[in-house]
Amino acid sequence: MALTDTQIRKAKSNGKVQKLNDGDGLRLEISKAGTKSFKYRYQVNGKDSNITLGAYPALSLAEARIKRDEVKAAVRQGINPIQQKQQAKAEQQAIEQTQQNRLTLTQLFEQWHDHNEGGWNYKYATDVRNRITIHLLPVLGDQFIDEITPQQVIFALKQMEAKGLGDSIRKVQQYTSRMFRYGVGLGLCSVDPVRDIPAGDIFKKQTKQNLHHLTKPADLYQLLNAIDTYLGDISTATALKLAPHVFLRPAELAGLRWSEVDLNNGLITIEANRMKMKRPHVVPLSRQAKELIQSMQPISGSSEYVFVSPRSQVRPINEQSINAGLKRLGFGGKQTAHGFRHTASTLLNEQGFNRDWIEMQLAHASGDSVRGTYNKAEYLSGRTTMMQAWSDYLDGIKAGADVVPINRSGA
């Protein structure tokens, strides 16, 4: 007699394995614990075999009969249903394993960056990290790398273009392509989607802009006093105040390390690998500059960096943080972090300071045969005098005093 659903539902455990036949090889087995499952007996190559079709009630009697018929049809075609089931399970496990091994773009970036940063200098490694984490990962970071298309990368780059960051698009595109080529090489993904992005015509050409800087005392009065009102994180606020006093490039200032600061002797000494010209650089510190750096000791003294990121004690602030602060203060398009170097150079040259002192302080390379021989401590005494005079001059402007030109070149 064929089974009924009512019969199956009412069947109870009796402490032994029970087998209730439905017919045509299908049966319901009830374990000692009372678990009910459908099984089917079939014959392949003259040998009897059993296959479990599923557990009741998740699998109903009607569904079990349909599965039984499917297995029968497979057997008639010479297919061993147990081997077929094992193969399907293995394929599913392979798919699940592949899913577990898939990387997001953020994971690929971290792996690629960690692999390469040992061979990069600090500035380059920081530039790569900043550009990718600021511009690319917020858009595509959570995407699996094998699903990212050229159109999605273009979308991320177009967002940069809309923000007026056209000068950074090429670098982000290059870094992203290198990242994907690394992934292809290790078998983490099959293609580099950046490879198929057209080289030209797709993005607007950018016009080169001057590095904005102020030189009029009235403008500097507004700027210096505005900087004192900055309400962002303390690292950026202090770096903003220090920037006009030290003539460092934004990356050099943002990445300033405590190991580079000698407060006892009033000096910053930056090694060649952090300098644009790949030469060590010494910066005499004015009294004002020393006080600003000292004010960071309670905040970041236990970190490697003077201007520690508000998000992580093991990283410095982004070099663009200073420019962002200037924009927040209303000086976007008027003054940039790099522009402080131009401000100092313009005014110090106008006021007659020794040109060699100024160029040395800016860490500029010189084609002049005399200036071409670089000594990191060259003109240190004169530059120390100049830097203190410059900080005093800035304080005078900020106070709104009638500032007298500070021509003390000694020339």
Short mmCIF file of C-alpha atoms in Angstrom, two decimals:
data_model
loop_
_atom_site.label_atom_id
_atom_site.label_comp_id
_atom_site.label_asym_id
_atom_site.label_seq_id
_atom_site.Cartn_x
_atom_site.Cartn_y
_atom_site.Cartn_z
CA MET A 1 0.00 0.00 0.00
CA ALA A 2 1.22 3.49 -0.87
CA LEU A 3 1.90 5.80 2.05
CA THR A 4 -0.29 8.79 2.90
CA ASP A 5 0.75 12.10 4.37
CA THR A 6 -1.48 11.48 7.41
CA GLN A 7 0.18 8.11 8.01
CA ILE A 8 3.64 9.66 7.84
CA ARG A 9 2.68 12.55 10.11
CA LYS A 10 1.27 10.22 12.80
CA ALA A 11 4.15 7.73 12.68
CA LYS A 12 6.11 7.77 15.95
CA SER A 13 9.51 6.51 17.04
CA ASN A 14 9.55 3.13 18.75
CA GLY A 15 13.24 3.08 19.64
CA LYS A 16 14.11 1.15 16.50
CA VAL A 17 14.76 2.07 12.86
CA GLN A 18 11.46 1.77 10.99
CA LYS A 19 11.03 1.49 7.22
CA LEU A 20 7.66 2.36 5.66
CA ASN A 21 7.48 1.46 1.96
CA ASP A 22 5.68 3.74 -0.47
CA GLY A 23 6.35 1.57 -3.49
CA ASP A 24 8.61 1.58 -6.54
CA GLY A 25 11.71 1.72 -4.35
CA LEU A 26 10.65 4.77 -2.28
CA ARG A 27 10.41 4.44 1.48
CA LEU A 28 10.25 6.55 4.60
CA GLU A 29 12.78 5.74 7.31
CA ILE A 30 12.19 6.72 10.94
CA SER A 31 15.35 6.72 13.03
CA LYS A 32 15.57 5.64 16.67
CA ALA A 33 15.44 9.35 17.61
CA GLY A 34 12.31 9.89 15.52
CA THR A 35 13.88 11.71 12.52
CA LYS A 36 11.98 10.98 9.31
CA SER A 37 13.62 10.91 5.87
CA PHE A 38 12.77 9.66 2.39
CA LYS A 39 15.12 7.19 0.73
CA TYR A 40 15.11 5.52 -2.65
CA ARG A 41 16.58 2.15 -3.58
CA TYR A 42 17.88 1.78 -7.12
CA GLN A 43 20.13 -0.57 -9.04
CA VAL A 44 23.19 0.36 -11.15
CA ASN A 45 25.34 -2.28 -12.85
CA GLY A 46 23.46 -5.00 -11.01
CA LYS A 47 24.18 -3.56 -7.57
CA ASP A 48 21.59 -2.11 -5.18
CA SER A 49 22.25 1.38 -3.82
CA ASN A 50 20.31 3.78 -1.64
CA ILE A 51 20.11 7.55 -1.88
CA THR A 52 18.58 9.94 0.65
CA LEU A 53 16.14 12.28 -1.06
CA GLY A 54 15.42 14.59 1.88
CA ALA A 55 13.97 14.91 5.38
CA TYR A 56 10.27 15.06 6.22
CA PRO A 57 8.43 17.44 6.60
CA ALA A 58 10.79 19.80 4.73
CA LEU A 59 10.35 17.39 1.81
CA SER A 60 6.69 16.34 1.41
CA LEU A 61 5.56 12.93 0.23
CA ALA A 62 4.50 14.34 -3.15
CA GLU A 63 7.89 16.02 -3.59
CA ALA A 64 9.71 12.82 -2.58
CA ARG A 65 7.86 10.91 -5.31
CA ILE A 66 8.86 13.54 -7.89
CA LYS A 67 12.51 13.28 -6.78
CA ARG A 68 12.27 9.47 -6.96
CA ASP A 69 11.08 9.72 -10.55
CA GLU A 70 13.92 12.11 -11.44
CA VAL A 71 16.50 9.67 -9.99
CA LYS A 72 14.88 6.79 -11.90
CA ALA A 73 15.17 8.77 -15.15
CA ALA A 74 18.83 9.51 -14.45
CA VAL A 75 19.57 5.84 -13.76
CA ARG A 76 17.98 4.86 -17.08
CA GLN A 77 20.46 7.23 -18.76
CA GLY A 78 23.36 5.50 -17.03
CA ILE A 79 23.91 8.21 -14.44
CA ASN A 80 24.79 7.18 -10.91
CA PRO A 81 22.69 9.52 -8.70
CA ILE A 82 25.01 9.24 -5.68
CA GLN A 83 28.03 10.24 -7.75
CA GLN A 84 25.93 13.02 -9.30
CA LYS A 85 24.96 14.24 -5.82
CA GLN A 86 28.57 14.14 -4.62
CA GLN A 87 29.70 16.07 -7.70
CA ALA A 88 26.99 18.71 -7.18
CA LYS A 89 28.05 19.05 -3.51
CA ALA A 90 31.69 19.42 -4.52
CA GLU A 91 30.80 22.08 -7.09
CA GLN A 92 28.76 23.98 -4.51
CA GLN A 93 31.65 23.83 -2.04
CA ALA A 94 34.00 25.12 -4.74
CA ILE A 95 31.64 28.01 -5.45
CA GLU A 96 31.42 28.84 -1.74
CA GLN A 97 35.21 28.64 -1.40
CA THR A 98 35.62 30.95 -4.39
CA GLN A 99 33.17 33.39 -2.82
CA GLN A 100 35.19 33.34 0.41
CA ASN A 101 38.41 34.03 -1.50
CA ARG A 102 36.96 36.94 -3.49
CA LEU A 103 38.49 40.30 -2.65
CA THR A 104 36.88 43.69 -2.50
CA LEU A 105 38.72 46.60 -4.06
CA THR A 106 39.66 47.84 -0.57
CA GLN A 107 41.20 44.45 0.26
CA LEU A 108 43.09 44.36 -3.05
CA PHE A 109 44.40 47.88 -2.46
CA GLU A 110 45.67 47.06 1.04
CA GLN A 111 47.37 43.89 -0.21
CA TRP A 112 48.96 45.69 -3.17
CA HIS A 113 50.05 48.69 -1.09
CA ASP A 114 51.54 46.49 1.65
CA HIS A 115 53.41 44.48 -0.97
CA ASN A 116 54.97 47.55 -2.59
CA GLU A 117 55.42 50.23 0.07
CA GLY A 118 58.73 48.77 1.25
CA GLY A 119 60.23 49.80 -2.09
CA TRP A 120 58.57 53.24 -2.15
CA ASN A 121 59.74 56.35 -0.36
CA TYR A 122 57.45 57.74 2.32
CA LYS A 123 56.07 60.59 0.24
CA TYR A 124 55.15 58.38 -2.71
CA ALA A 125 53.57 55.69 -0.52
CA THR A 126 51.53 58.35 1.26
CA ASP A 127 50.47 59.94 -2.03
CA VAL A 128 49.26 56.59 -3.38
CA ARG A 129 47.31 55.83 -0.19
CA ASN A 130 45.75 59.27 0.05
CA ARG A 131 44.61 59.46 -3.56
CA ILE A 132 43.10 55.98 -3.59
CA THR A 133 41.44 56.12 -0.16
CA ILE A 134 40.01 59.60 -0.74
CA HIS A 135 38.86 59.34 -4.35
CA LEU A 136 38.37 55.68 -5.33
CA LEU A 137 37.54 53.51 -2.32
CA PRO A 138 34.53 55.54 -1.11
CA VAL A 139 32.91 54.79 -4.49
CA LEU A 140 34.13 51.26 -5.30
CA GLY A 141 35.84 49.96 -2.17
CA ASP A 142 33.11 47.45 -1.23
CA GLN A 143 32.80 46.03 -4.76
CA PHE A 144 34.27 42.62 -5.56
CA ILE A 145 37.19 43.14 -7.93
CA ASP A 146 35.94 40.57 -10.46
CA GLU A 147 32.68 42.55 -10.83
CA ILE A 148 34.15 46.03 -11.39
CA THR A 149 33.65 47.32 -14.93
CA PRO A 150 35.43 50.09 -16.87
CA GLN A 151 32.21 52.12 -16.65
CA GLN A 152 32.28 51.98 -12.84
CA VAL A 153 35.88 53.18 -12.73
CA ILE A 154 34.99 55.98 -15.15
CA PHE A 155 32.09 56.94 -12.86
CA ALA A 156 34.49 57.28 -9.91
CA LEU A 157 36.94 59.34 -11.98
CA LYS A 158 34.10 61.54 -13.29
CA GLN A 159 33.18 62.36 -9.70
CA MET A 160 36.72 63.66 -9.25
CA GLU A 161 36.36 65.71 -12.41
CA ALA A 162 33.11 67.25 -11.09
CA LYS A 163 34.99 68.38 -7.97
CA GLY A 164 37.67 70.11 -10.06
CA LEU A 165 40.28 67.45 -9.32
CA GLY A 166 41.23 66.82 -12.92
CA ASP A 167 44.93 67.03 -12.12
CA SER A 168 44.59 63.94 -9.90
CA ILE A 169 42.55 61.81 -12.30
CA ARG A 170 45.54 60.55 -14.28
CA LYS A 171 47.40 59.44 -11.16
CA VAL A 172 44.38 57.68 -9.64
CA GLN A 173 43.78 55.95 -12.97
CA GLN A 174 47.42 54.80 -13.11
CA TYR A 175 47.46 53.56 -9.51
CA THR A 176 44.18 51.70 -10.03
CA SER A 177 45.44 49.98 -13.17
CA ARG A 178 48.64 48.90 -11.40
CA MET A 179 46.55 47.53 -8.54
CA PHE A 180 44.43 45.43 -10.90
CA ARG A 181 47.46 44.20 -12.86
CA TYR A 182 48.86 42.99 -9.55
CA GLY A 183 45.58 41.15 -8.94
CA VAL A 184 45.65 39.57 -12.41
CA GLY A 185 49.24 38.44 -11.88
CA LEU A 186 48.32 36.64 -8.66
CA GLY A 187 45.14 35.15 -10.08
CA LEU A 188 42.92 37.26 -7.81
CA CYS A 189 41.00 38.64 -10.80
CA SER A 190 41.01 37.98 -14.52
CA VAL A 191 41.16 41.44 -16.10
CA ASP A 192 42.23 45.03 -15.49
CA PRO A 193 39.08 47.09 -16.16
CA VAL A 194 41.15 50.28 -16.34
CA ARG A 195 42.92 48.91 -19.41
CA ASP A 196 39.85 49.55 -21.56
CA ILE A 197 39.32 53.17 -20.48
CA PRO A 198 40.17 55.50 -23.41
CA ALA A 199 43.39 57.45 -22.91
CA GLY A 200 42.02 60.77 -24.13
CA ASP A 201 38.84 62.73 -24.88
CA ILE A 202 36.86 61.21 -22.02
CA PHE A 203 37.95 63.75 -19.38
CA LYS A 204 38.25 67.50 -19.69
CA LYS A 205 41.73 68.87 -20.11
CA GLN A 206 42.85 70.83 -17.08
CA THR A 207 44.43 74.25 -17.28
CA LYS A 208 47.47 74.69 -15.10
CA GLN A 209 46.77 76.95 -12.15
CA ASN A 210 49.20 78.99 -10.14
CA LEU A 211 49.67 78.09 -6.49
CA HIS A 212 47.58 80.80 -4.88
CA HIS A 213 49.30 82.95 -2.30
CA LEU A 214 48.81 86.29 -0.57
CA THR A 215 51.51 88.92 -0.17
CA LYS A 216 49.70 92.11 0.82
CA PRO A 217 49.91 92.80 4.59
CA ALA A 218 46.16 93.57 4.75
CA ASP A 219 45.35 90.19 3.18
CA LEU A 220 47.84 88.39 5.41
CA TYR A 221 46.30 90.10 8.45
CA GLN A 222 42.94 88.53 7.59
CA LEU A 223 44.48 85.15 6.77
CA LEU A 224 46.63 84.81 9.91
CA ASN A 225 43.80 85.84 12.21
CA ALA A 226 41.37 83.53 10.44
CA ILE A 227 43.77 80.61 10.95
CA ASP A 228 43.67 81.28 14.70
CA THR A 229 39.88 80.73 14.62
CA TYR A 230 40.04 77.32 12.89
CA LEU A 231 37.80 74.85 14.72
CA GLY A 232 38.81 71.58 13.06
CA ASP A 233 40.95 68.85 14.59
CA ILE A 234 43.92 70.05 16.64
CA SER A 235 46.55 68.53 14.32
CA THR A 236 45.26 70.37 11.26
CA ALA A 237 44.71 73.57 13.27
CA THR A 238 48.32 73.55 14.55
CA ALA A 239 49.77 72.59 11.16
CA LEU A 240 47.86 75.53 9.65
CA LYS A 241 49.42 77.90 12.19
CA LEU A 242 52.91 76.46 11.65
CA ALA A 243 52.80 76.43 7.84
CA PRO A 244 53.60 80.14 7.31
CA HIS A 245 56.62 79.88 9.62
CA VAL A 246 58.59 76.94 8.23
CA PHE A 247 58.36 77.06 4.37
CA LEU A 248 57.88 73.27 4.14
CA ARG A 249 55.94 71.62 1.35
CA PRO A 250 52.52 70.27 2.42
CA ALA A 251 53.61 66.61 2.42
CA GLU A 252 56.77 67.42 4.38
CA LEU A 253 54.81 69.37 6.99
CA ALA A 254 51.86 66.97 7.30
CA GLY A 255 54.19 63.99 7.69
CA LEU A 256 56.52 65.67 10.20
CA ARG A 257 57.92 63.12 12.65
CA TRP A 258 59.04 63.64 16.23
CA SER A 259 62.36 62.02 15.31
CA GLU A 260 62.93 64.93 12.89
CA VAL A 261 62.39 67.59 15.57
CA ASP A 262 65.15 68.82 17.89
CA LEU A 263 63.48 71.34 20.19
CA ASN A 264 66.62 71.78 22.32
CA ASN A 265 68.58 73.10 19.36
CA GLY A 266 65.54 74.57 17.57
CA LEU A 267 65.86 72.52 14.38
CA ILE A 268 63.87 70.28 12.09
CA THR A 269 66.02 67.85 10.10
CA ILE A 270 64.25 65.95 7.31
CA GLU A 271 66.04 63.08 5.62
CA ALA A 272 66.52 62.98 1.85
CA ASN A 273 63.86 60.32 1.21
CA ARG A 274 61.12 62.71 2.36
CA MET A 275 62.33 65.70 0.33
CA LYS A 276 61.32 66.50 -3.23
CA MET A 277 64.92 67.09 -4.28
CA LYS A 278 66.11 63.94 -2.46
CA ARG A 279 68.47 65.96 -0.28
CA PRO A 280 68.39 66.25 3.52
CA HIS A 281 66.99 69.55 4.72
CA VAL A 282 67.46 71.53 7.94
CA VAL A 283 64.87 74.07 9.10
CA PRO A 284 65.82 76.52 11.89
CA LEU A 285 62.84 77.00 14.18
CA SER A 286 61.78 80.40 15.37
CA ARG A 287 60.51 80.78 18.91
CA GLN A 288 56.92 80.82 17.59
CA ALA A 289 57.44 77.65 15.54
CA LYS A 290 58.95 75.82 18.52
CA GLU A 291 56.00 76.75 20.71
CA LEU A 292 53.53 75.44 18.15
CA ILE A 293 55.35 72.10 17.88
CA GLN A 294 55.67 71.84 21.66
CA SER A 295 51.91 72.32 21.98
CA MET A 296 51.43 69.00 20.15
CA GLN A 297 53.49 66.94 22.60
CA PRO A 298 50.60 66.15 24.98
CA ILE A 299 48.46 65.15 21.99
CA SER A 300 50.79 63.18 19.73
CA GLY A 301 53.97 62.74 21.77
CA SER A 302 53.42 58.97 21.95
CA SER A 303 52.94 58.75 18.17
CA GLU A 304 55.57 58.71 15.44
CA TYR A 305 54.02 61.82 13.92
CA VAL A 306 53.69 65.38 15.21
CA PHE A 307 50.42 66.03 13.38
CA VAL A 308 48.70 62.72 14.02
CA SER A 309 45.52 61.86 12.13
CA PRO A 310 42.32 62.24 14.17
CA ARG A 311 41.32 58.80 12.86
CA SER A 312 44.49 56.85 13.63
CA GLN A 313 47.46 57.31 15.95
CA VAL A 314 49.73 55.50 13.50
CA ARG A 315 49.20 57.91 10.60
CA PRO A 316 49.76 61.62 10.07
CA ILE A 317 47.15 64.01 8.75
CA ASN A 318 46.58 64.03 5.01
CA GLU A 319 48.72 66.58 3.17
CA GLN A 320 45.49 67.98 1.71
CA SER A 321 44.11 68.66 5.20
CA ILE A 322 45.85 72.04 5.31
CA ASN A 323 44.35 73.09 1.97
CA ALA A 324 40.96 71.84 3.14
CA GLY A 325 41.32 73.96 6.27
CA LEU A 326 42.14 77.05 4.23
CA LYS A 327 39.04 76.45 2.11
CA ARG A 328 36.89 76.09 5.21
CA LEU A 329 38.21 79.44 6.39
CA GLY A 330 37.15 81.05 3.11
CA PHE A 331 40.56 81.28 1.45
CA GLY A 332 39.99 78.76 -1.34
CA GLY A 333 41.39 80.21 -4.55
CA LYS A 334 43.35 82.77 -2.53
CA GLN A 335 45.89 80.82 -0.51
CA THR A 336 47.16 77.26 -0.63
CA ALA A 337 49.42 75.36 1.75
CA HIS A 338 52.17 75.35 -0.87
CA GLY A 339 51.50 79.03 -1.47
CA PHE A 340 52.98 79.92 1.93
CA ARG A 341 56.38 79.17 0.39
CA HIS A 342 55.69 81.68 -2.39
CA THR A 343 54.47 84.26 0.13
CA ALA A 344 57.68 83.97 2.13
CA SER A 345 59.93 83.93 -0.92
CA THR A 346 58.25 87.01 -2.43
CA LEU A 347 58.31 89.14 0.70
CA LEU A 348 61.77 88.09 1.89
CA ASN A 349 63.27 88.81 -1.53
CA GLU A 350 61.44 92.15 -1.68
CA GLN A 351 62.85 93.06 1.71
CA GLY A 352 66.39 92.33 0.65
CA PHE A 353 67.22 89.14 2.49
CA ASN A 354 70.14 87.14 1.16
CA ARG A 355 68.86 85.21 -1.83
CA ASP A 356 70.99 82.19 -0.98
CA TRP A 357 69.45 81.99 2.50
CA ILE A 358 65.96 82.09 1.01
CA GLU A 359 66.64 79.45 -1.64
CA MET A 360 68.33 77.19 0.90
CA GLN A 361 65.40 77.59 3.27
CA LEU A 362 62.99 76.63 0.48
CA ALA A 363 65.14 73.54 -0.27
CA HIS A 364 65.36 74.53 -3.92
CA ALA A 365 67.86 72.96 -6.27
CA SER A 366 70.11 75.43 -8.04
CA GLY A 367 71.82 75.23 -11.38
CA ASP A 368 74.39 77.76 -10.21
CA SER A 369 77.81 76.15 -9.78
CA VAL A 370 78.25 77.82 -6.39
CA ARG A 371 74.80 76.91 -5.08
CA GLY A 372 74.92 73.48 -6.71
CA THR A 373 77.17 72.14 -3.94
CA TYR A 374 74.61 71.44 -1.24
CA ASN A 375 75.43 71.40 2.43
CA LYS A 376 72.37 70.73 4.57
CA ALA A 377 73.59 73.12 7.30
CA GLU A 378 74.85 75.81 4.86
CA TYR A 379 74.00 79.39 5.88
CA LEU A 380 72.43 78.00 9.06
CA SER A 381 73.33 80.99 11.20
CA GLY A 382 71.95 83.48 8.68
CA ARG A 383 68.84 81.39 8.07
CA THR A 384 68.20 81.14 11.81
CA THR A 385 68.25 84.93 12.07
CA MET A 386 66.01 85.23 9.00
CA MET A 387 63.44 82.71 10.26
CA GLN A 388 63.07 84.46 13.62
CA ALA A 389 62.73 87.82 11.89
CA TRP A 390 60.11 86.34 9.56
CA SER A 391 58.02 84.92 12.42
CA ASP A 392 58.20 88.26 14.25
CA TYR A 393 57.11 89.96 11.04
CA LEU A 394 54.10 87.62 10.74
CA ASP A 395 53.17 88.27 14.37
CA GLY A 396 53.32 92.00 13.70
CA ILE A 397 51.01 91.66 10.70
CA LYS A 398 48.58 89.50 12.69
CA ALA A 399 48.51 92.08 15.48
CA GLY A 400 47.62 94.78 12.95
CA ALA A 401 50.75 96.78 13.68
CA ASP A 402 52.48 99.09 11.22
CA VAL A 403 55.03 96.50 10.19
CA VAL A 404 58.41 97.77 9.14
CA PRO A 405 60.25 95.84 6.40
CA ILE A 406 62.74 93.42 7.96
CA ASN A 407 65.77 93.89 5.73
CA ARG A 408 68.52 92.28 7.74
CA SER A 409 70.25 90.35 5.01
CA GLY A 410 73.76 90.92 6.33
CA ALA A 411 74.82 91.24 2.71
#
